[in-house]
PDB file of C-alpha atoms in Angstrom:
ATOM      1  CA  GLN A1197     -36.017 -87.908   6.699  1.00 94.00           C
ATOM      2  CA  VAL A1198     -32.871 -85.963   5.780  1.00 96.00           C
ATOM      3  CA  GLN A1199     -32.736 -82.398   7.202  1.00 98.00           C
ATOM      4  CA  LEU A1200     -30.391 -79.747   6.545  1.00 98.00           C
ATOM      5  CA  VAL A1201     -30.529 -76.674   8.289  1.00 98.00           C
ATOM      6  CA  GLU A1202     -28.273 -73.422   7.512  1.00 98.00           C
ATOM      7  CA  SER A1203     -27.467 -70.569   9.842  1.00 97.00           C
ATOM      8  CA  GLY A1204     -25.194 -67.921  10.288  1.00 97.00           C
ATOM      9  CA  GLY A1205     -26.011 -65.422   7.397  1.00 97.00           C
ATOM     10  CA  GLY A1206     -26.426 -61.740   7.863  1.00 97.00           C
ATOM     11  CA  VAL A1207     -25.215 -58.560   6.642  1.00 97.00           C
ATOM     12  CA  VAL A1208     -21.505 -58.051   6.885  1.00 97.00           C
ATOM     13  CA  GLN A1209     -19.101 -55.304   5.638  1.00 97.00           C
ATOM     14  CA  PRO A1210     -16.717 -55.831   2.641  1.00 97.00           C
ATOM     15  CA  GLY A1211     -13.397 -57.568   4.005  1.00 97.00           C
ATOM     16  CA  ARG A1212     -14.881 -58.940   7.174  1.00 98.00           C
ATOM     17  CA  SER A1213     -15.466 -62.597   7.961  1.00 98.00           C
ATOM     18  CA  LEU A1214     -18.635 -64.763   8.380  1.00 98.00           C
ATOM     19  CA  ARG A1215     -19.044 -68.376   9.432  1.00 98.00           C
ATOM     20  CA  LEU A1216     -21.733 -70.263   8.218  1.00 98.00           C
ATOM     21  CA  SER A1217     -23.192 -73.721   9.886  1.00 98.00           C
ATOM     22  CA  CYS A1218     -25.191 -76.276   8.563  1.00 98.00           C
ATOM     23  CA  ALA A1219     -26.863 -78.873  11.037  1.00 98.00           C
ATOM     24  CA  ALA A1220     -27.781 -82.297   9.600  1.00 98.00           C
ATOM     25  CA  SER A1221     -30.212 -84.951  10.760  1.00 97.00           C
ATOM     26  CA  GLY A1222     -31.865 -87.749   9.640  1.00 97.00           C
ATOM     27  CA  PHE A1223     -29.042 -89.763   8.236  1.00 97.00           C
ATOM     28  CA  THR A1224     -25.330 -90.974   9.242  1.00 97.00           C
ATOM     29  CA  PHE A1225     -23.771 -87.564   8.804  1.00 97.00           C
ATOM     30  CA  ASN A1226     -20.075 -88.943   9.027  1.00 96.00           C
ATOM     31  CA  SER A1227     -20.700 -91.063   6.011  1.00 96.00           C
ATOM     32  CA  TYR A1228     -21.394 -88.485   3.512  1.00 96.00           C
ATOM     33  CA  GLY A1229     -19.729 -85.500   1.726  1.00 96.00           C
ATOM     34  CA  MET A1230     -21.158 -82.357   1.856  1.00 97.00           C
ATOM     35  CA  HIS A1231     -21.424 -79.285  -0.320  1.00 97.00           C
ATOM     36  CA  TRP A1232     -21.727 -75.714  -0.094  1.00 98.00           C
ATOM     37  CA  VAL A1233     -23.540 -73.978  -3.124  1.00 97.00           C
ATOM     38  CA  ARG A1234     -24.716 -70.333  -3.468  1.00 98.00           C
ATOM     39  CA  GLN A1235     -26.928 -68.278  -5.578  1.00 97.00           C
ATOM     40  CA  ALA A1236     -26.292 -64.453  -6.059  1.00 97.00           C
ATOM     41  CA  PRO A1237     -29.249 -62.181  -6.652  1.00 96.00           C
ATOM     42  CA  GLY A1238     -30.657 -62.953 -10.256  1.00 94.00           C
ATOM     43  CA  LYS A1239     -28.192 -65.341 -11.175  1.00 95.00           C
ATOM     44  CA  GLY A1240     -27.805 -69.167 -11.238  1.00 95.00           C
ATOM     45  CA  LEU A1241     -26.618 -71.825  -9.107  1.00 96.00           C
ATOM     46  CA  GLU A1242     -22.735 -71.631  -8.171  1.00 96.00           C
ATOM     47  CA  TRP A1243     -21.047 -74.420  -6.464  1.00 95.00           C
ATOM     48  CA  VAL A1244     -18.709 -73.332  -3.735  1.00 96.00           C
ATOM     49  CA  ALA A1245     -16.874 -76.375  -2.003  1.00 96.00           C
ATOM     50  CA  ILE A1246     -17.057 -79.926  -0.968  1.00 95.00           C
ATOM     51  CA  ILE A1247     -15.669 -81.903   1.948  1.00 95.00           C
ATOM     52  CA  TRP A1248     -15.461 -85.442   1.805  1.00 94.00           C
ATOM     53  CA  TYR A1249     -17.088 -87.707   4.366  1.00 95.00           C
ATOM     54  CA  ASP A1250     -14.086 -88.095   6.435  1.00 93.00           C
ATOM     55  CA  GLY A1251     -12.751 -84.392   6.227  1.00 93.00           C
ATOM     56  CA  SER A1252      -9.977 -85.765   4.328  1.00 93.00           C
ATOM     57  CA  LYS A1253     -10.284 -84.002   0.985  1.00 93.00           C
ATOM     58  CA  LYS A1254     -11.720 -80.455   0.319  1.00 94.00           C
ATOM     59  CA  TYR A1255     -12.128 -78.660  -3.013  1.00 93.00           C
ATOM     60  CA  TYR A1256     -13.027 -75.298  -3.877  1.00 94.00           C
ATOM     61  CA  ALA A1257     -14.498 -73.167  -6.630  1.00 92.00           C
ATOM     62  CA  ASP A1258     -11.648 -70.699  -7.990  1.00 91.00           C
ATOM     63  CA  SER A1259     -13.938 -67.722  -7.050  1.00 93.00           C
ATOM     64  CA  VAL A1260     -13.502 -68.467  -3.217  1.00 95.00           C
ATOM     65  CA  LYS A1261     -10.363 -70.318  -3.131  1.00 95.00           C
ATOM     66  CA  GLY A1262      -7.962 -69.044  -0.518  1.00 96.00           C
ATOM     67  CA  ARG A1263     -10.789 -67.028   1.107  1.00 98.00           C
ATOM     68  CA  PHE A1264     -13.405 -69.689   2.075  1.00 98.00           C
ATOM     69  CA  THR A1265     -12.811 -72.828   4.371  1.00 98.00           C
ATOM     70  CA  ILE A1266     -15.235 -75.742   4.538  1.00 98.00           C
ATOM     71  CA  SER A1267     -14.859 -78.044   7.400  1.00 98.00           C
ATOM     72  CA  ARG A1268     -16.877 -80.429   9.428  1.00 97.00           C
ATOM     73  CA  ASP A1269     -17.603 -81.814  12.914  1.00 97.00           C
ATOM     74  CA  ASN A1270     -18.600 -85.050  12.522  1.00 96.00           C
ATOM     75  CA  SER A1271     -19.734 -85.410  16.359  1.00 96.00           C
ATOM     76  CA  ARG A1272     -21.885 -82.379  16.129  1.00 97.00           C
ATOM     77  CA  ASN A1273     -23.164 -83.524  12.573  1.00 98.00           C
ATOM     78  CA  THR A1274     -22.422 -80.039  11.445  1.00 98.00           C
ATOM     79  CA  VAL A1275     -20.489 -78.516   8.486  1.00 98.00           C
ATOM     80  CA  TYR A1276     -19.303 -75.221   8.259  1.00 98.00           C
ATOM     81  CA  LEU A1277     -18.114 -72.466   5.937  1.00 98.00           C
ATOM     82  CA  GLN A1278     -15.746 -69.961   6.866  1.00 98.00           C
ATOM     83  CA  MET A1279     -15.888 -67.029   4.822  1.00 98.00           C
ATOM     84  CA  ASN A1280     -13.087 -64.413   4.905  1.00 98.00           C
ATOM     85  CA  SER A1281     -12.187 -61.202   3.078  1.00 98.00           C
ATOM     86  CA  LEU A1282     -15.835 -61.069   1.798  1.00 98.00           C
ATOM     87  CA  ARG A1283     -16.723 -59.152  -1.247  1.00 97.00           C
ATOM     88  CA  ALA A1284     -19.933 -57.456  -2.796  1.00 97.00           C
ATOM     89  CA  GLU A1285     -19.985 -60.009  -5.185  1.00 97.00           C
ATOM     90  CA  ASP A1286     -20.139 -62.782  -2.511  1.00 98.00           C
ATOM     91  CA  THR A1287     -23.619 -61.783  -1.703  1.00 98.00           C
ATOM     92  CA  ALA A1288     -25.741 -64.747  -2.124  1.00 98.00           C
ATOM     93  CA  VAL A1289     -28.104 -67.247  -0.610  1.00 98.00           C
ATOM     94  CA  PHE A1290     -25.897 -70.212   0.546  1.00 98.00           C
ATOM     95  CA  TYR A1291     -27.223 -73.648   0.485  1.00 98.00           C
ATOM     96  CA  CYS A1292     -25.627 -76.657   2.120  1.00 98.00           C
ATOM     97  CA  ALA A1293     -26.245 -79.953   0.188  1.00 98.00           C
ATOM     98  CA  ARG A1294     -25.433 -83.633   0.895  1.00 97.00           C
ATOM     99  CA  GLU A1295     -23.534 -85.734  -1.776  1.00 95.00           C
ATOM    100  CA  GLY A1296     -25.805 -88.325  -2.745  1.00 92.00           C
ATOM    101  CA  TYR A1297     -23.758 -91.710  -2.033  1.00 89.00           C
ATOM    102  CA  PRO A1298     -22.249 -92.679   1.309  1.00 90.00           C
ATOM    103  CA  HIS A1299     -18.320 -92.729   1.188  1.00 90.00           C
ATOM    104  CA  SER A1300     -18.407 -91.602  -2.351  1.00 85.00           C
ATOM    105  CA  THR A1301     -15.182 -90.515  -4.067  1.00 81.00           C
ATOM    106  CA  ASP A1302     -17.116 -89.429  -7.076  1.00 79.00           C
ATOM    107  CA  TYR A1303     -19.403 -86.520  -6.673  1.00 84.00           C
ATOM    108  CA  GLY A1304     -21.801 -84.300  -8.278  1.00 88.00           C
ATOM    109  CA  THR A1305     -25.042 -85.760  -7.017  1.00 94.00           C
ATOM    110  CA  LEU A1306     -26.646 -83.366  -4.600  1.00 96.00           C
ATOM    111  CA  ASP A1307     -29.448 -85.337  -3.169  1.00 96.00           C
ATOM    112  CA  SER A1308     -30.690 -83.200  -0.387  1.00 97.00           C
ATOM    113  CA  TRP A1309     -30.517 -79.430   0.136  1.00 98.00           C
ATOM    114  CA  GLY A1310     -31.282 -77.204   3.137  1.00 97.00           C
ATOM    115  CA  GLN A1311     -33.462 -73.806   2.560  1.00 96.00           C
ATOM    116  CA  GLY A1312     -30.405 -71.744   2.467  1.00 97.00           C
ATOM    117  CA  THR A1313     -29.057 -68.893   4.452  1.00 98.00           C
ATOM    118  CA  LEU A1314     -28.818 -65.112   2.954  1.00 98.00           C
ATOM    119  CA  VAL A1315     -25.280 -63.450   3.061  1.00 98.00           C
ATOM    120  CA  THR A1316     -25.296 -59.728   2.109  1.00 98.00           C
ATOM    121  CA  VAL A1317     -21.840 -58.107   1.826  1.00 98.00           C
ATOM    122  CA  SER A1318     -22.320 -54.324   2.015  1.00 96.00           C
ATOM    123  CA  SER A1319     -21.000 -51.460   3.774  1.00 93.00           C
TER     124      SER A1319
ATOM    125  CA  GLN B1229     -13.810 -73.907 -14.053  1.00 60.00           C
ATOM    126  CA  SER B1230     -16.166 -72.755 -17.225  1.00 74.00           C
ATOM    127  CA  ALA B1231     -19.907 -73.001 -16.394  1.00 86.00           C
ATOM    128  CA  LEU B1232     -21.873 -75.649 -18.524  1.00 93.00           C
ATOM    129  CA  THR B1233     -23.863 -74.148 -21.302  1.00 96.00           C
ATOM    130  CA  GLN B1234     -27.687 -74.113 -20.955  1.00 97.00           C
ATOM    131  CA  PRO B1235     -30.372 -72.243 -23.067  1.00 97.00           C
ATOM    132  CA  ALA B1236     -31.692 -69.163 -21.237  1.00 96.00           C
ATOM    133  CA  SER B1237     -35.122 -70.405 -21.698  1.00 97.00           C
ATOM    134  CA  VAL B1238     -37.669 -72.911 -23.004  1.00 98.00           C
ATOM    135  CA  SER B1239     -41.424 -72.951 -22.838  1.00 96.00           C
ATOM    136  CA  GLY B1240     -44.387 -75.546 -23.848  1.00 96.00           C
ATOM    137  CA  SER B1241     -47.890 -75.841 -23.247  1.00 96.00           C
ATOM    138  CA  PRO B1242     -49.655 -78.263 -20.932  1.00 96.00           C
ATOM    139  CA  GLY B1243     -49.246 -81.954 -21.999  1.00 96.00           C
ATOM    140  CA  GLN B1244     -46.450 -81.414 -24.326  1.00 97.00           C
ATOM    141  CA  SER B1245     -42.940 -82.613 -24.049  1.00 97.00           C
ATOM    142  CA  ILE B1246     -39.835 -80.390 -23.914  1.00 97.00           C
ATOM    143  CA  ALA B1247     -36.061 -80.906 -23.850  1.00 98.00           C
ATOM    144  CA  MET B1248     -33.406 -78.939 -22.716  1.00 98.00           C
ATOM    145  CA  SER B1249     -29.734 -79.242 -23.045  1.00 97.00           C
ATOM    146  CA  CYS B1250     -26.459 -78.830 -21.312  1.00 97.00           C
ATOM    147  CA  THR B1251     -23.034 -78.675 -23.054  1.00 97.00           C
ATOM    148  CA  GLY B1252     -19.848 -79.230 -21.399  1.00 93.00           C
ATOM    149  CA  THR B1253     -16.547 -80.490 -22.315  1.00 91.00           C
ATOM    150  CA  SER B1254     -14.667 -83.750 -22.579  1.00 87.00           C
ATOM    151  CA  SER B1255     -13.198 -82.873 -19.129  1.00 87.00           C
ATOM    152  CA  ASP B1256     -16.653 -82.908 -17.454  1.00 90.00           C
ATOM    153  CA  VAL B1257     -19.838 -83.709 -19.205  1.00 91.00           C
ATOM    154  CA  GLY B1258     -18.189 -86.145 -21.823  1.00 91.00           C
ATOM    155  CA  SER B1259     -15.911 -88.015 -19.564  1.00 88.00           C
ATOM    156  CA  TYR B1260     -18.080 -88.657 -16.619  1.00 87.00           C
ATOM    157  CA  LYS B1261     -21.366 -90.548 -15.777  1.00 88.00           C
ATOM    158  CA  LEU B1262     -22.129 -87.671 -13.264  1.00 91.00           C
ATOM    159  CA  VAL B1263     -24.465 -85.207 -14.889  1.00 95.00           C
ATOM    160  CA  SER B1264     -27.108 -84.347 -12.744  1.00 97.00           C
ATOM    161  CA  TRP B1265     -30.498 -82.069 -13.079  1.00 98.00           C
ATOM    162  CA  TYR B1266     -32.028 -79.802 -10.639  1.00 98.00           C
ATOM    163  CA  GLN B1267     -35.422 -78.208 -10.246  1.00 98.00           C
ATOM    164  CA  HIS B1268     -35.480 -74.935  -8.543  1.00 98.00           C
ATOM    165  CA  HIS B1269     -38.591 -73.073  -7.667  1.00 96.00           C
ATOM    166  CA  PRO B1270     -37.638 -69.572  -6.394  1.00 91.00           C
ATOM    167  CA  GLY B1271     -37.416 -69.200  -2.808  1.00 91.00           C
ATOM    168  CA  LYS B1272     -37.269 -72.919  -2.095  1.00 95.00           C
ATOM    169  CA  ALA B1273     -34.621 -75.578  -1.939  1.00 96.00           C
ATOM    170  CA  PRO B1274     -33.217 -77.143  -5.310  1.00 97.00           C
ATOM    171  CA  LYS B1275     -34.607 -80.637  -5.925  1.00 98.00           C
ATOM    172  CA  LEU B1276     -32.528 -83.485  -7.490  1.00 98.00           C
ATOM    173  CA  MET B1277     -34.499 -84.824 -10.598  1.00 98.00           C
ATOM    174  CA  ILE B1278     -31.852 -86.869 -12.607  1.00 98.00           C
ATOM    175  CA  HIS B1279     -28.267 -88.093 -11.328  1.00 96.00           C
ATOM    176  CA  GLU B1280     -25.617 -90.065 -13.028  1.00 95.00           C
ATOM    177  CA  ASP B1281     -26.857 -88.773 -16.439  1.00 96.00           C
ATOM    178  CA  THR B1282     -30.065 -90.912 -16.522  1.00 97.00           C
ATOM    179  CA  LYS B1283     -31.072 -92.091 -13.288  1.00 97.00           C
ATOM    180  CA  ARG B1284     -34.298 -90.875 -11.458  1.00 97.00           C
ATOM    181  CA  PRO B1285     -34.316 -90.551  -7.550  1.00 96.00           C
ATOM    182  CA  SER B1286     -37.129 -92.318  -5.725  1.00 95.00           C
ATOM    183  CA  GLY B1287     -40.348 -90.117  -5.916  1.00 94.00           C
ATOM    184  CA  VAL B1288     -39.380 -88.351  -8.997  1.00 97.00           C
ATOM    185  CA  SER B1289     -42.154 -88.392 -11.755  1.00 96.00           C
ATOM    186  CA  ASP B1290     -41.099 -90.879 -14.745  1.00 96.00           C
ATOM    187  CA  ARG B1291     -42.246 -87.632 -16.950  1.00 97.00           C
ATOM    188  CA  PHE B1292     -38.665 -86.589 -16.272  1.00 98.00           C
ATOM    189  CA  SER B1293     -35.672 -88.429 -17.943  1.00 97.00           C
ATOM    190  CA  GLY B1294     -32.177 -87.768 -18.787  1.00 97.00           C
ATOM    191  CA  SER B1295     -29.625 -88.641 -21.630  1.00 97.00           C
ATOM    192  CA  LYS B1296     -26.358 -87.887 -22.920  1.00 96.00           C
ATOM    193  CA  SER B1297     -24.367 -87.950 -26.262  1.00 95.00           C
ATOM    194  CA  GLY B1298     -20.810 -87.032 -26.098  1.00 95.00           C
ATOM    195  CA  ASN B1299     -20.304 -83.522 -24.412  1.00 95.00           C
ATOM    196  CA  THR B1300     -24.136 -82.759 -24.280  1.00 97.00           C
ATOM    197  CA  ALA B1301     -26.747 -83.874 -21.830  1.00 97.00           C
ATOM    198  CA  SER B1302     -30.293 -83.463 -22.057  1.00 98.00           C
ATOM    199  CA  LEU B1303     -33.477 -83.312 -19.922  1.00 98.00           C
ATOM    200  CA  THR B1304     -36.626 -84.322 -21.228  1.00 98.00           C
ATOM    201  CA  ILE B1305     -39.966 -83.588 -19.697  1.00 98.00           C
ATOM    202  CA  SER B1306     -43.065 -85.091 -20.760  1.00 97.00           C
ATOM    203  CA  GLY B1307     -46.754 -84.224 -20.205  1.00 97.00           C
ATOM    204  CA  LEU B1308     -45.785 -80.843 -19.072  1.00 97.00           C
ATOM    205  CA  GLN B1309     -47.751 -79.667 -15.944  1.00 97.00           C
ATOM    206  CA  ALA B1310     -48.128 -76.190 -14.514  1.00 96.00           C
ATOM    207  CA  ASP B1311     -46.093 -77.165 -11.480  1.00 96.00           C
ATOM    208  CA  ASP B1312     -42.914 -77.857 -13.740  1.00 97.00           C
ATOM    209  CA  GLU B1313     -42.500 -74.305 -14.266  1.00 97.00           C
ATOM    210  CA  ALA B1314     -39.313 -73.583 -12.682  1.00 97.00           C
ATOM    211  CA  ASP B1315     -35.700 -73.110 -13.183  1.00 98.00           C
ATOM    212  CA  TYR B1316     -33.594 -76.023 -14.292  1.00 98.00           C
ATOM    213  CA  TYR B1317     -29.933 -76.523 -13.760  1.00 98.00           C
ATOM    214  CA  CYS B1318     -27.455 -79.107 -14.900  1.00 97.00           C
ATOM    215  CA  CYS B1319     -24.311 -79.983 -12.945  1.00 96.00           C
ATOM    216  CA  SER B1320     -21.438 -82.164 -13.648  1.00 95.00           C
ATOM    217  CA  TYR B1321     -17.943 -83.466 -11.979  1.00 91.00           C
ATOM    218  CA  GLY B1322     -15.128 -81.823 -13.639  1.00 85.00           C
ATOM    219  CA  SER B1323     -11.589 -83.270 -13.507  1.00 78.00           C
ATOM    220  CA  SER B1324     -10.008 -80.179 -14.706  1.00 73.00           C
ATOM    221  CA  SER B1325     -10.310 -78.749 -11.028  1.00 68.00           C
ATOM    222  CA  THR B1326     -11.259 -81.824  -9.321  1.00 63.00           C
ATOM    223  CA  SER B1327     -14.592 -80.021  -8.692  1.00 82.00           C
ATOM    224  CA  VAL B1328     -18.203 -79.513  -9.649  1.00 91.00           C
ATOM    225  CA  VAL B1329     -19.661 -77.207 -12.136  1.00 92.00           C
ATOM    226  CA  PHE B1330     -23.176 -76.079 -12.831  1.00 94.00           C
ATOM    227  CA  GLY B1331     -24.893 -74.943 -15.871  1.00 95.00           C
ATOM    228  CA  GLY B1332     -26.327 -71.219 -16.082  1.00 95.00           C
ATOM    229  CA  GLY B1333     -29.611 -72.502 -15.485  1.00 96.00           C
ATOM    230  CA  THR B1334     -32.827 -72.631 -18.162  1.00 97.00           C
ATOM    231  CA  LYS B1335     -36.149 -70.995 -17.072  1.00 98.00           C
ATOM    232  CA  LEU B1336     -39.030 -73.512 -18.094  1.00 97.00           C
ATOM    233  CA  THR B1337     -42.114 -71.549 -18.857  1.00 97.00           C
ATOM    234  CA  VAL B1338     -45.321 -73.518 -19.121  1.00 96.00           C
ATOM    235  CA  LEU B1339     -47.766 -71.455 -21.467  1.00 92.00           C
TER     236      LEU B1339
END
């Protein structure tokens, strides 16, 4: 079955960097787009970024554009989120999720999710 | 990237039916057959309940159904059960920023 396991969260000071990882198993990883979604404490879900199945296209939420970078290593079945210039408002649980159809160029169906990793930005 | 608009809360008694709305614009909900709905119990992973406006994934109860009219999508849950109590989020692809946008979420309370 599909399994997504996030790691790399923790406490980081404002302005510093952190890299999240999401290890995937149970499916043909290089056929699926992958998303990052976050949920700040007491708030709703916020979409962060998507990377296409082949890594050829990447799109970001305005709130993270220029600071966060999504990437993938299809040989390691892993997607990453490099987060730079972190702010207090980036404090959230970060989830990775799989786009629902293989080789999809339309997106918005997040059919499998990890359990999330908590990022706390605080001095 | 404006969030889709959802009511903050809805409630119903066991066995009843409820509907919750999700309002977007002609650049997202109204233009693409790409609205999805997620059930989120606190502390757990969100779960896909409806995709492409009306499709139900394998394993999701047929008590859950999706519909759409214009720029507004709806999720209906029939035969409410205690375990349906959760937060529900709608989501859509949006062309204005070639990205995905979520609604603010609706808290469903089963009385």
